[in-house]
GROMACS .gro file of C-alpha atoms in nm:
model
  179
    1MET     CA    1   0.000   0.000   0.000
    2LYS     CA    2   0.098   0.359  -0.055
    3ARG     CA    3   0.022   0.662   0.158
    4LEU     CA    4  -0.063   0.984  -0.028
    5TYR     CA    5  -0.013   1.317   0.153
    6TYR     CA    6  -0.226   1.624   0.082
    7LEU     CA    7  -0.235   1.966   0.247
    8SER     CA    8  -0.577   2.123   0.270
    9PRO     CA    9  -0.627   2.489   0.365
   10SER     CA   10  -0.952   2.455   0.562
   11ILE     CA   11  -1.159   2.213   0.764
   12ASP     CA   12  -1.449   2.247   0.518
   13SER     CA   13  -1.220   2.136   0.236
   14ALA     CA   14  -1.094   1.844   0.448
   15GLU     CA   15  -1.455   1.744   0.516
   16GLN     CA   16  -1.539   1.746   0.144
   17VAL     CA   17  -1.227   1.540   0.073
   18SER     CA   18  -1.338   1.293   0.340
   19ASN     CA   19  -1.686   1.263   0.190
   20ASP     CA   20  -1.552   1.212  -0.163
   21LEU     CA   21  -1.298   0.953  -0.052
   22HIS     CA   22  -1.562   0.766   0.144
   23GLU     CA   23  -1.773   0.756  -0.175
   24LYS     CA   24  -1.476   0.595  -0.353
   25GLY     CA   25  -1.446   0.324  -0.088
   26ILE     CA   26  -1.173   0.469   0.131
   27THR     CA   27  -1.265   0.386   0.491
   28ASP     CA   28  -1.165   0.570   0.806
   29TRP     CA   29  -0.902   0.303   0.865
   30ASN     CA   30  -0.722   0.428   0.554
   31PHE     CA   31  -0.783   0.799   0.596
   32HIS     CA   32  -0.617   1.017   0.861
   33ILE     CA   33  -0.601   1.391   0.920
   34VAL     CA   34  -0.335   1.570   1.123
   35SER     CA   35  -0.436   1.911   1.253
   36ARG     CA   36  -0.372   2.144   1.542
   37ASP     CA   37  -0.753   2.173   1.575
   38GLU     CA   38  -0.850   1.833   1.714
   39ALA     CA   39  -1.181   1.968   1.846
   40GLY     CA   40  -1.272   2.091   1.497
   41LEU     CA   41  -1.199   1.749   1.349
   42TYR     CA   42  -1.419   1.589   1.613
   43SER     CA   43  -1.707   1.833   1.558
   44HIS     CA   44  -1.692   1.775   1.180
   45HIS     CA   45  -1.679   1.395   1.234
   46LEU     CA   46  -1.342   1.365   1.061
   47HIS     CA   47  -1.101   1.083   1.137
   48SER     CA   48  -0.809   1.231   1.327
   49ALA     CA   49  -0.470   1.065   1.303
   50SER     CA   50  -0.404   0.850   1.607
   51LEU     CA   51  -0.100   0.863   1.830
   52LEU     CA   52   0.065   0.595   1.616
   53TYR     CA   53   0.050   0.820   1.308
   54ARG     CA   54   0.142   1.148   1.479
   55THR     CA   55   0.437   1.025   1.686
   56ASP     CA   56   0.739   0.808   1.618
   57VAL     CA   57   0.631   0.536   1.863
   58VAL     CA   58   0.629   0.256   1.605
   59ARG     CA   59   0.975   0.336   1.466
   60PHE     CA   60   1.132   0.373   1.810
   61VAL     CA   61   0.970   0.054   1.944
   62GLU     CA   62   1.102  -0.133   1.640
   63ARG     CA   63   1.448   0.007   1.711
   64GLY     CA   64   1.415  -0.090   2.078
   65LEU     CA   65   1.312  -0.445   1.988
   66ILE     CA   66   1.613  -0.485   1.762
   67ALA     CA   67   1.856  -0.330   2.011
   68GLY     CA   68   1.708  -0.532   2.299
   69GLY     CA   69   1.736  -0.855   2.104
   70ILE     CA   70   2.098  -0.789   2.014
   71LEU     CA   71   2.180  -0.685   2.371
   72GLY     CA   72   2.004  -0.994   2.510
   73ILE     CA   73   2.196  -1.227   2.280
   74LEU     CA   74   2.529  -1.055   2.353
   75PHE     CA   75   2.459  -1.068   2.726
   76THR     CA   76   2.364  -1.435   2.729
   77MET     CA   77   2.643  -1.561   2.499
   78PRO     CA   78   2.906  -1.561   2.778
   79LEU     CA   79   2.656  -1.745   3.001
   80ALA     CA   80   2.668  -2.039   2.760
   81TYR     CA   81   2.993  -2.147   2.925
   82ILE     CA   82   2.840  -2.153   3.274
   83GLU     CA   83   2.664  -2.484   3.318
   84THR     CA   84   2.426  -2.365   3.590
   85PHE     CA   85   2.235  -2.148   3.343
   86THR     CA   86   1.989  -2.343   3.133
   87PHE     CA   87   1.839  -2.252   2.799
   88ASN     CA   88   1.528  -2.121   2.978
   89VAL     CA   89   1.740  -1.874   3.175
   90TRP     CA   90   1.906  -1.750   2.857
   91LEU     CA   91   1.567  -1.716   2.693
   92ALA     CA   92   1.424  -1.525   2.991
   93ILE     CA   93   1.718  -1.283   3.001
   94THR     CA   94   1.694  -1.221   2.626
   95PHE     CA   95   1.317  -1.174   2.652
   96PHE     CA   96   1.364  -0.923   2.935
   97CYS     CA   97   1.617  -0.727   2.725
   98VAL     CA   98   1.374  -0.721   2.431
   99LEU     CA   99   1.092  -0.598   2.656
  100PHE     CA  100   1.315  -0.333   2.811
  101GLY     CA  101   1.430  -0.219   2.465
  102SER     CA  102   1.075  -0.189   2.338
  103TRP     CA  103   0.968   0.000   2.652
  104ALA     CA  104   1.262   0.239   2.614
  105GLY     CA  105   1.168   0.285   2.248
  106PHE     CA  106   0.810   0.363   2.341
  107VAL     CA  107   0.920   0.625   2.593
  108GLY     CA  108   1.151   0.785   2.338
  109GLY     CA  109   0.908   0.768   2.047
  110ILE     CA  110   0.605   0.911   2.225
  111SER     CA  111   0.773   1.251   2.247
  112GLN     CA  112   0.893   1.261   1.885
  113GLU     CA  113   0.689   1.376   1.588
  114ASN     CA  114   0.654   1.108   1.319
  115TYR     CA  115   0.950   1.123   1.084
  116LYS     CA  116   0.722   1.114   0.780
  117ILE     CA  117   0.523   1.422   0.883
  118GLN     CA  118   0.800   1.633   1.038
  119SER     CA  119   0.836   1.832   0.719
  120PHE     CA  120   0.470   1.944   0.752
  121HIS     CA  121   0.507   2.077   1.106
  122GLU     CA  122   0.509   2.443   1.002
  123GLN     CA  123   0.202   2.413   0.775
  124ILE     CA  124   0.006   2.227   1.043
  125SER     CA  125   0.103   2.491   1.299
  126GLN     CA  126  -0.031   2.758   1.062
  127GLY     CA  127  -0.372   2.588   1.053
  128GLN     CA  128  -0.354   2.367   0.746
  129TYR     CA  129  -0.477   2.007   0.748
  130LEU     CA  130  -0.250   1.720   0.650
  131ILE     CA  131  -0.459   1.448   0.489
  132MET     CA  132  -0.300   1.103   0.467
  133VAL     CA  133  -0.474   0.852   0.242
  134ASP     CA  134  -0.368   0.486   0.235
  135VAL     CA  135  -0.447   0.326  -0.101
  136HIS     CA  136  -0.367   0.002  -0.277
  137LYS     CA  137  -0.118   0.052  -0.555
  138GLN     CA  138  -0.377  -0.029  -0.825
  139HIS     CA  139  -0.614   0.243  -0.689
  140GLU     CA  140  -0.352   0.514  -0.645
  141GLU     CA  141  -0.406   0.676  -0.984
  142LEU     CA  142  -0.786   0.683  -0.937
  143ILE     CA  143  -0.759   0.858  -0.600
  144ARG     CA  144  -0.505   1.106  -0.735
  145CYS     CA  145  -0.738   1.188  -1.027
  146VAL     CA  146  -1.038   1.232  -0.798
  147MET     CA  147  -0.838   1.462  -0.573
  148ALA     CA  148  -0.701   1.665  -0.865
  149ILE     CA  149  -1.042   1.714  -1.027
  150ARG     CA  150  -1.267   1.764  -0.724
  151HIS     CA  151  -1.021   1.922  -0.481
  152PRO     CA  152  -0.758   2.138  -0.651
  153GLU     CA  153  -0.721   2.330  -0.321
  154ALA     CA  154  -0.582   2.015  -0.155
  155ILE     CA  155  -0.228   2.008  -0.287
  156VAL     CA  156  -0.052   1.674  -0.322
  157GLN     CA  157   0.273   1.674  -0.125
  158GLY     CA  158   0.406   1.329  -0.206
  159LYS     CA  159   0.373   0.963  -0.127
  160SER     CA  160   0.545   0.697   0.080
  161SER     CA  161   0.498   0.342   0.190
  162VAL     CA  162   0.258   0.276   0.477
  163PHE     CA  163   0.529   0.073   0.649
  164THR     CA  164   0.765   0.226   0.902
  165ASN     CA  165   1.138   0.195   0.843
  166PRO     CA  166   1.321   0.177   1.176
  167PHE     CA  167   1.646   0.275   1.003
  168ALA     CA  168   1.512   0.580   0.813
  169SER     CA  169   1.724   0.890   0.839
  170GLU     CA  170   1.599   1.204   1.010
  171GLY     CA  171   1.593   1.393   0.679
  172PHE     CA  172   1.326   1.166   0.529
  173LYS     CA  173   1.181   1.295   0.202
  174LEU     CA  174   0.854   1.184   0.047
  175GLN     CA  175   0.849   1.056  -0.308
  176THR     CA  176   0.726   1.333  -0.534
  177VAL     CA  177   0.419   1.284  -0.748
  178GLU     CA  178   0.286   1.485  -1.037
  179PRO     CA  179  -0.038   1.673  -0.952
   0.00000   0.00000   0.00000
């Protein structure tokens, strides 16, 4: 799946986009809006982006899982030479390291803005609405045409994969698309 990013200037425009996308079969599960006006989104019955989309929790937890697993394995490797430690002890220690790594990732990621939407921080702060639409690759062109024809005020900003890359750099750039 691909995620298309659009900036809309007003909540009324975002509401019309929502209605048109729902007509085309895009459900609320595949449609998210990031705004500084959460109350406005709620009063217009628009699907606000959840914490998982607004923050970097997923990416940091993935990093924590990887780091915890590596740390657990490195910590338990020397214990292989001590006969009093069984396989279950090694497994428990590694599991604890993985849990600790994921918890540390969660704590770190909850305070960070999602790396894919960091570049829109200024526009969102100024009152614009970031609309993220998840579409199957075969429907991408249809949704882009609908948006271009019915909503020229909602400017396409780019696209990316819906998957999170735990190793993505901080200067992440969206793939550009022709309007």
